[in-house]
């Protein structure tokens, strides 16, 4: 099932992996159905939002019954293409990049970092978490056509030029962990995750909005 065809709002689409993980656990523990209240408690999304989200999936909960876990599971599998392993490249094997290489994304979803790139000769040629580290000079040569996603964990000043190179090789999505605001052709999807800003925002909210 294609999210574009289904016209699922982007905010809903972003919650899909969260729902999927929880539903998978429920199914593994043998549960057949789940109420929106239970889901809400587990994934920390209010139940009205859950009901609205699930109506986009064609999953209409019944009062006193809830949602059918198997139906939801097969919907999420199809929608998130979980049968196919999505190959990912990582650029910048510093502290954060190394942590990602050691962290096994495969545990929670079917994405796998298959190649890493850096310019530091001490890192090039090593293997971290089972992922080979190549010199950035070899990016164009080694970026296989089936690598559609890249994670950027380089110093901010290099982010734009590397993103340009990734774009020219047909990358479809970039997860940008640098604070740099990257300009990229519109057909490429870019998600910015600035951990320092996230932490600062959390602290701000704690200071100003906690009870
Ligand atoms: P982090 O921000 O991940 O904690 P760090 O503090 O260990 O990283 P940074 O200086 O941010 O180090 O660099 C991150 C990684 O990016 C390093 O391994 C560095 O060698 C690498 N790097 C620096 N410049 C480039 C570049 N132009 N292309 C690819 N990798 C680069």
GROMACS .gro file of C-alpha atoms and ligand atoms in nm:
model
  242
    1UNK     CA    1   0.000   0.000   0.000
    2UNK     CA    2   0.137   0.339  -0.093
    3UNK     CA    3   0.117   0.620   0.159
    4UNK     CA    4   0.091   0.882  -0.117
    5UNK     CA    5  -0.203   0.703  -0.279
    6UNK     CA    6  -0.375   0.666   0.053
    7UNK     CA    7  -0.325   1.036   0.131
    8UNK     CA    8  -0.228   0.962   0.487
    9UNK     CA    9  -0.128   1.292   0.653
   10UNK     CA   10   0.243   1.323   0.715
   11UNK     CA   11   0.194   1.359   1.091
   12UNK     CA   12   0.011   1.027   1.090
   13UNK     CA   13   0.274   0.863   0.869
   14UNK     CA   14   0.543   0.967   1.117
   15UNK     CA   15   0.366   0.775   1.393
   16UNK     CA   16   0.341   0.455   1.189
   17UNK     CA   17   0.674   0.301   1.303
   18UNK     CA   18   0.579   0.370   1.664
   19UNK     CA   19   0.245   0.194   1.624
   20UNK     CA   20   0.406  -0.085   1.428
   21UNK     CA   21   0.660  -0.164   1.698
   22UNK     CA   22   0.395  -0.182   1.967
   23UNK     CA   23   0.153  -0.390   1.757
   24UNK     CA   24   0.434  -0.632   1.671
   25UNK     CA   25   0.507  -0.683   2.041
   26UNK     CA   26   0.138  -0.736   2.112
   27UNK     CA   27   0.111  -0.993   1.836
   28UNK     CA   28   0.419  -1.176   1.961
   29UNK     CA   29   0.268  -1.196   2.307
   30UNK     CA   30  -0.040  -1.358   2.153
   31UNK     CA   31  -0.284  -1.068   2.189
   32UNK     CA   32  -0.567  -1.059   1.937
   33UNK     CA   33  -0.709  -0.716   1.999
   34UNK     CA   34  -0.620  -0.384   2.150
   35UNK     CA   35  -0.821  -0.082   2.256
   36UNK     CA   36  -0.729   0.273   2.163
   37UNK     CA   37  -0.691   0.347   2.535
   38UNK     CA   38  -0.429   0.070   2.573
   39UNK     CA   39  -0.249   0.191   2.263
   40UNK     CA   40  -0.262   0.546   2.388
   41UNK     CA   41  -0.104   0.450   2.719
   42UNK     CA   42   0.171   0.251   2.548
   43UNK     CA   43   0.272   0.489   2.273
   44UNK     CA   44   0.186   0.812   2.455
   45UNK     CA   45  -0.037   0.947   2.181
   46UNK     CA   46  -0.387   1.060   2.283
   47UNK     CA   47  -0.662   0.816   2.195
   48UNK     CA   48  -0.855   1.061   1.973
   49UNK     CA   49  -0.545   1.098   1.756
   50UNK     CA   50  -0.502   0.721   1.749
   51UNK     CA   51  -0.863   0.671   1.637
   52UNK     CA   52  -0.821   0.931   1.364
   53UNK     CA   53  -0.488   0.785   1.251
   54UNK     CA   54  -0.627   0.433   1.241
   55UNK     CA   55  -0.929   0.540   1.039
   56UNK     CA   56  -0.682   0.630   0.760
   57UNK     CA   57  -0.558   0.273   0.769
   58UNK     CA   58  -0.912   0.142   0.722
   59UNK     CA   59  -0.895   0.005   1.076
   60UNK     CA   60  -1.220   0.090   1.243
   61UNK     CA   61  -1.219  -0.004   1.606
   62UNK     CA   62  -1.537  -0.147   1.752
   63UNK     CA   63  -1.672  -0.033   2.084
   64UNK     CA   64  -1.597  -0.291   2.348
   65UNK     CA   65  -1.371  -0.482   2.110
   66UNK     CA   66  -1.099  -0.244   2.000
   67UNK     CA   67  -0.875  -0.311   1.702
   68UNK     CA   68  -0.779  -0.640   1.546
   69UNK     CA   69  -0.407  -0.685   1.608
   70UNK     CA   70  -0.348  -0.909   1.304
   71UNK     CA   71  -0.519  -0.668   1.068
   72UNK     CA   72  -0.306  -0.382   1.197
   73UNK     CA   73   0.010  -0.589   1.180
   74UNK     CA   74  -0.040  -0.686   0.817
   75UNK     CA   75  -0.130  -0.325   0.730
   76UNK     CA   76   0.188  -0.189   0.891
   77UNK     CA   77   0.401  -0.462   0.731
   78UNK     CA   78   0.269  -0.377   0.387
   79UNK     CA   79   0.281  -0.004   0.435
   80UNK     CA   80   0.626   0.015   0.585
   81UNK     CA   81   0.768  -0.240   0.339
   82UNK     CA   82   0.909  -0.441   0.625
   83UNK     CA   83   0.982  -0.740   0.405
   84UNK     CA   84   1.253  -0.546   0.226
   85UNK     CA   85   1.576  -0.441   0.398
   86UNK     CA   86   1.645  -0.074   0.335
   87UNK     CA   87   2.016  -0.011   0.291
   88UNK     CA   88   2.161   0.300   0.451
   89UNK     CA   89   2.497   0.477   0.421
   90UNK     CA   90   2.650   0.676   0.707
   91UNK     CA   91   2.887   0.966   0.650
   92UNK     CA   92   3.106   1.077   0.941
   93UNK     CA   93   3.230   0.810   1.180
   94UNK     CA   94   3.280   1.035   1.486
   95UNK     CA   95   3.128   0.973   1.828
   96UNK     CA   96   2.771   0.988   1.707
   97UNK     CA   97   2.837   0.803   1.382
   98UNK     CA   98   3.020   0.527   1.566
   99UNK     CA   99   2.730   0.490   1.807
  100UNK     CA  100   2.491   0.446   1.514
  101UNK     CA  101   2.716   0.185   1.356
  102UNK     CA  102   2.723  -0.010   1.680
  103UNK     CA  103   2.352   0.031   1.737
  104UNK     CA  104   2.167  -0.231   1.546
  105UNK     CA  105   1.873  -0.059   1.372
  106UNK     CA  106   1.771  -0.404   1.249
  107UNK     CA  107   1.629  -0.482   1.593
  108UNK     CA  108   1.338  -0.246   1.549
  109UNK     CA  109   1.293  -0.216   1.177
  110UNK     CA  110   1.438  -0.336   0.854
  111UNK     CA  111   1.695  -0.067   0.792
  112UNK     CA  112   2.061  -0.157   0.786
  113UNK     CA  113   2.370   0.060   0.759
  114UNK     CA  114   2.580  -0.116   0.496
  115UNK     CA  115   2.860   0.134   0.433
  116UNK     CA  116   3.025   0.418   0.625
  117UNK     CA  117   3.250   0.698   0.496
  118UNK     CA  118   3.503   0.924   0.664
  119UNK     CA  119   3.821   1.115   0.578
  120UNK     CA  120   4.022   1.012   0.883
  121UNK     CA  121   4.287   0.762   0.772
  122UNK     CA  122   4.275   0.598   1.116
  123UNK     CA  123   3.914   0.507   1.060
  124UNK     CA  124   3.921   0.425   0.690
  125UNK     CA  125   3.964   0.051   0.637
  126UNK     CA  126   3.823  -0.041   0.977
  127UNK     CA  127   3.503  -0.222   1.046
  128UNK     CA  128   3.268  -0.087   1.310
  129UNK     CA  129   2.972  -0.294   1.423
  130UNK     CA  130   3.020  -0.506   1.112
  131UNK     CA  131   3.007  -0.202   0.881
  132UNK     CA  132   3.309  -0.124   0.661
  133UNK     CA  133   3.443   0.233   0.675
  134UNK     CA  134   3.557   0.373   0.338
  135UNK     CA  135   3.731   0.695   0.241
  136UNK     CA  136   3.490   0.969   0.139
  137UNK     CA  137   3.676   0.993  -0.192
  138UNK     CA  138   3.512   0.663  -0.281
  139UNK     CA  139   3.158   0.781  -0.208
  140UNK     CA  140   3.043   0.798  -0.570
  141UNK     CA  141   3.213   0.470  -0.656
  142UNK     CA  142   3.075   0.273  -0.363
  143UNK     CA  143   2.733   0.422  -0.312
  144UNK     CA  144   2.534   0.135  -0.452
  145UNK     CA  145   2.226   0.222  -0.648
  146UNK     CA  146   2.010   0.043  -0.391
  147UNK     CA  147   2.128   0.266  -0.106
  148UNK     CA  148   1.845   0.513  -0.086
  149UNK     CA  149   1.906   0.670   0.252
  150UNK     CA  150   2.206   0.842   0.412
  151UNK     CA  151   2.277   0.947   0.768
  152UNK     CA  152   2.492   1.259   0.803
  153UNK     CA  153   2.707   1.280   1.116
  154UNK     CA  154   2.992   1.497   0.982
  155UNK     CA  155   3.093   1.840   1.116
  156UNK     CA  156   2.831   2.094   1.004
  157UNK     CA  157   3.063   2.276   0.762
  158UNK     CA  158   3.087   1.969   0.539
  159UNK     CA  159   2.721   1.877   0.542
  160UNK     CA  160   2.611   2.075   0.234
  161UNK     CA  161   2.885   1.955   0.001
  162UNK     CA  162   2.834   1.593   0.102
  163UNK     CA  163   2.458   1.628   0.062
  164UNK     CA  164   2.517   1.763  -0.292
  165UNK     CA  165   2.728   1.459  -0.373
  166UNK     CA  166   2.466   1.225  -0.229
  167UNK     CA  167   2.197   1.403  -0.431
  168UNK     CA  168   2.393   1.359  -0.752
  169UNK     CA  169   2.409   0.986  -0.682
  170UNK     CA  170   2.033   0.958  -0.652
  171UNK     CA  171   1.991   0.942  -0.275
  172UNK     CA  172   1.624   0.968  -0.179
  173UNK     CA  173   1.639   1.055   0.188
  174UNK     CA  174   1.885   1.213   0.430
  175UNK     CA  175   1.876   1.201   0.807
  176UNK     CA  176   2.079   1.507   0.900
  177UNK     CA  177   2.225   1.508   1.250
  178UNK     CA  178   2.437   1.816   1.186
  179UNK     CA  179   2.308   2.161   1.283
  180UNK     CA  180   2.356   2.275   0.919
  181UNK     CA  181   2.041   2.368   0.727
  182UNK     CA  182   2.095   2.191   0.400
  183UNK     CA  183   1.950   2.296   0.066
  184UNK     CA  184   1.863   1.997  -0.146
  185UNK     CA  185   1.650   1.934  -0.457
  186UNK     CA  186   1.285   1.909  -0.363
  187UNK     CA  187   1.240   1.545  -0.455
  188UNK     CA  188   1.487   1.445  -0.183
  189UNK     CA  189   1.344   1.409   0.161
  190UNK     CA  190   1.553   1.549   0.444
  191UNK     CA  191   1.487   1.516   0.815
  192UNK     CA  192   1.688   1.731   1.054
  193UNK     CA  193   1.766   1.603   1.400
  194UNK     CA  194   1.970   1.849   1.602
  195UNK     CA  195   2.020   1.674   1.934
  196UNK     CA  196   2.153   1.986   2.107
  197UNK     CA  197   1.840   2.181   2.009
  198UNK     CA  198   1.615   1.894   2.118
  199UNK     CA  199   1.782   1.883   2.459
  200UNK     CA  200   1.766   2.260   2.497
  201UNK     CA  201   1.399   2.259   2.404
  202UNK     CA  202   1.326   1.989   2.660
  203UNK     CA  203   1.505   2.185   2.933
  204UNK     CA  204   1.319   2.502   2.833
  205UNK     CA  205   0.986   2.323   2.856
  206UNK     CA  206   1.075   2.176   3.194
  207UNK     CA  207   1.162   2.523   3.323
  208UNK     CA  208   0.865   2.711   3.182
  209UNK     CA  209   0.580   2.467   3.143
  210UNK     CA  210   0.613   2.205   3.415
  211UNK     CA  211   0.349   2.198   3.685
  212LIG     P1  212   3.040   1.370   1.673
  212LIG     O1  213   2.988   1.505   1.631
  212LIG     O2  214   2.981   1.260   1.591
  212LIG     O3  215   3.041   1.343   1.817
  212LIG     P2  216   3.324   1.396   1.681
  212LIG     O4  217   3.323   1.505   1.781
  212LIG     O5  218   3.381   1.265   1.719
  212LIG     O6  219   3.185   1.367   1.621
  212LIG     P3  220   3.349   1.556   1.446
  212LIG     O7  221   3.458   1.656   1.437
  212LIG     O8  222   3.209   1.604   1.463
  212LIG     O9  223   3.391   1.447   1.551
  212LIG    O10  224   3.355   1.467   1.315
  212LIG     C1  225   3.272   1.359   1.295
  212LIG     C2  226   3.338   1.262   1.200
  212LIG    O11  227   3.333   1.316   1.069
  212LIG     C3  228   3.484   1.237   1.230
  212LIG    O12  229   3.508   1.097   1.228
  212LIG     C4  230   3.560   1.308   1.120
  212LIG    O13  231   3.677   1.239   1.086
  212LIG     C5  232   3.459   1.299   1.008
  212LIG     N1  233   3.475   1.402   0.905
  212LIG     C6  234   3.522   1.526   0.918
  212LIG     N2  235   3.518   1.591   0.799
  212LIG     C7  236   3.465   1.504   0.712
  212LIG     C8  237   3.435   1.510   0.574
  212LIG     N3  238   3.456   1.616   0.502
  212LIG     N4  239   3.382   1.399   0.518
  212LIG     C9  240   3.359   1.289   0.589
  212LIG     N5  241   3.384   1.276   0.718
  212LIG    C10  242   3.438   1.383   0.779
   0.00000   0.00000   0.00000
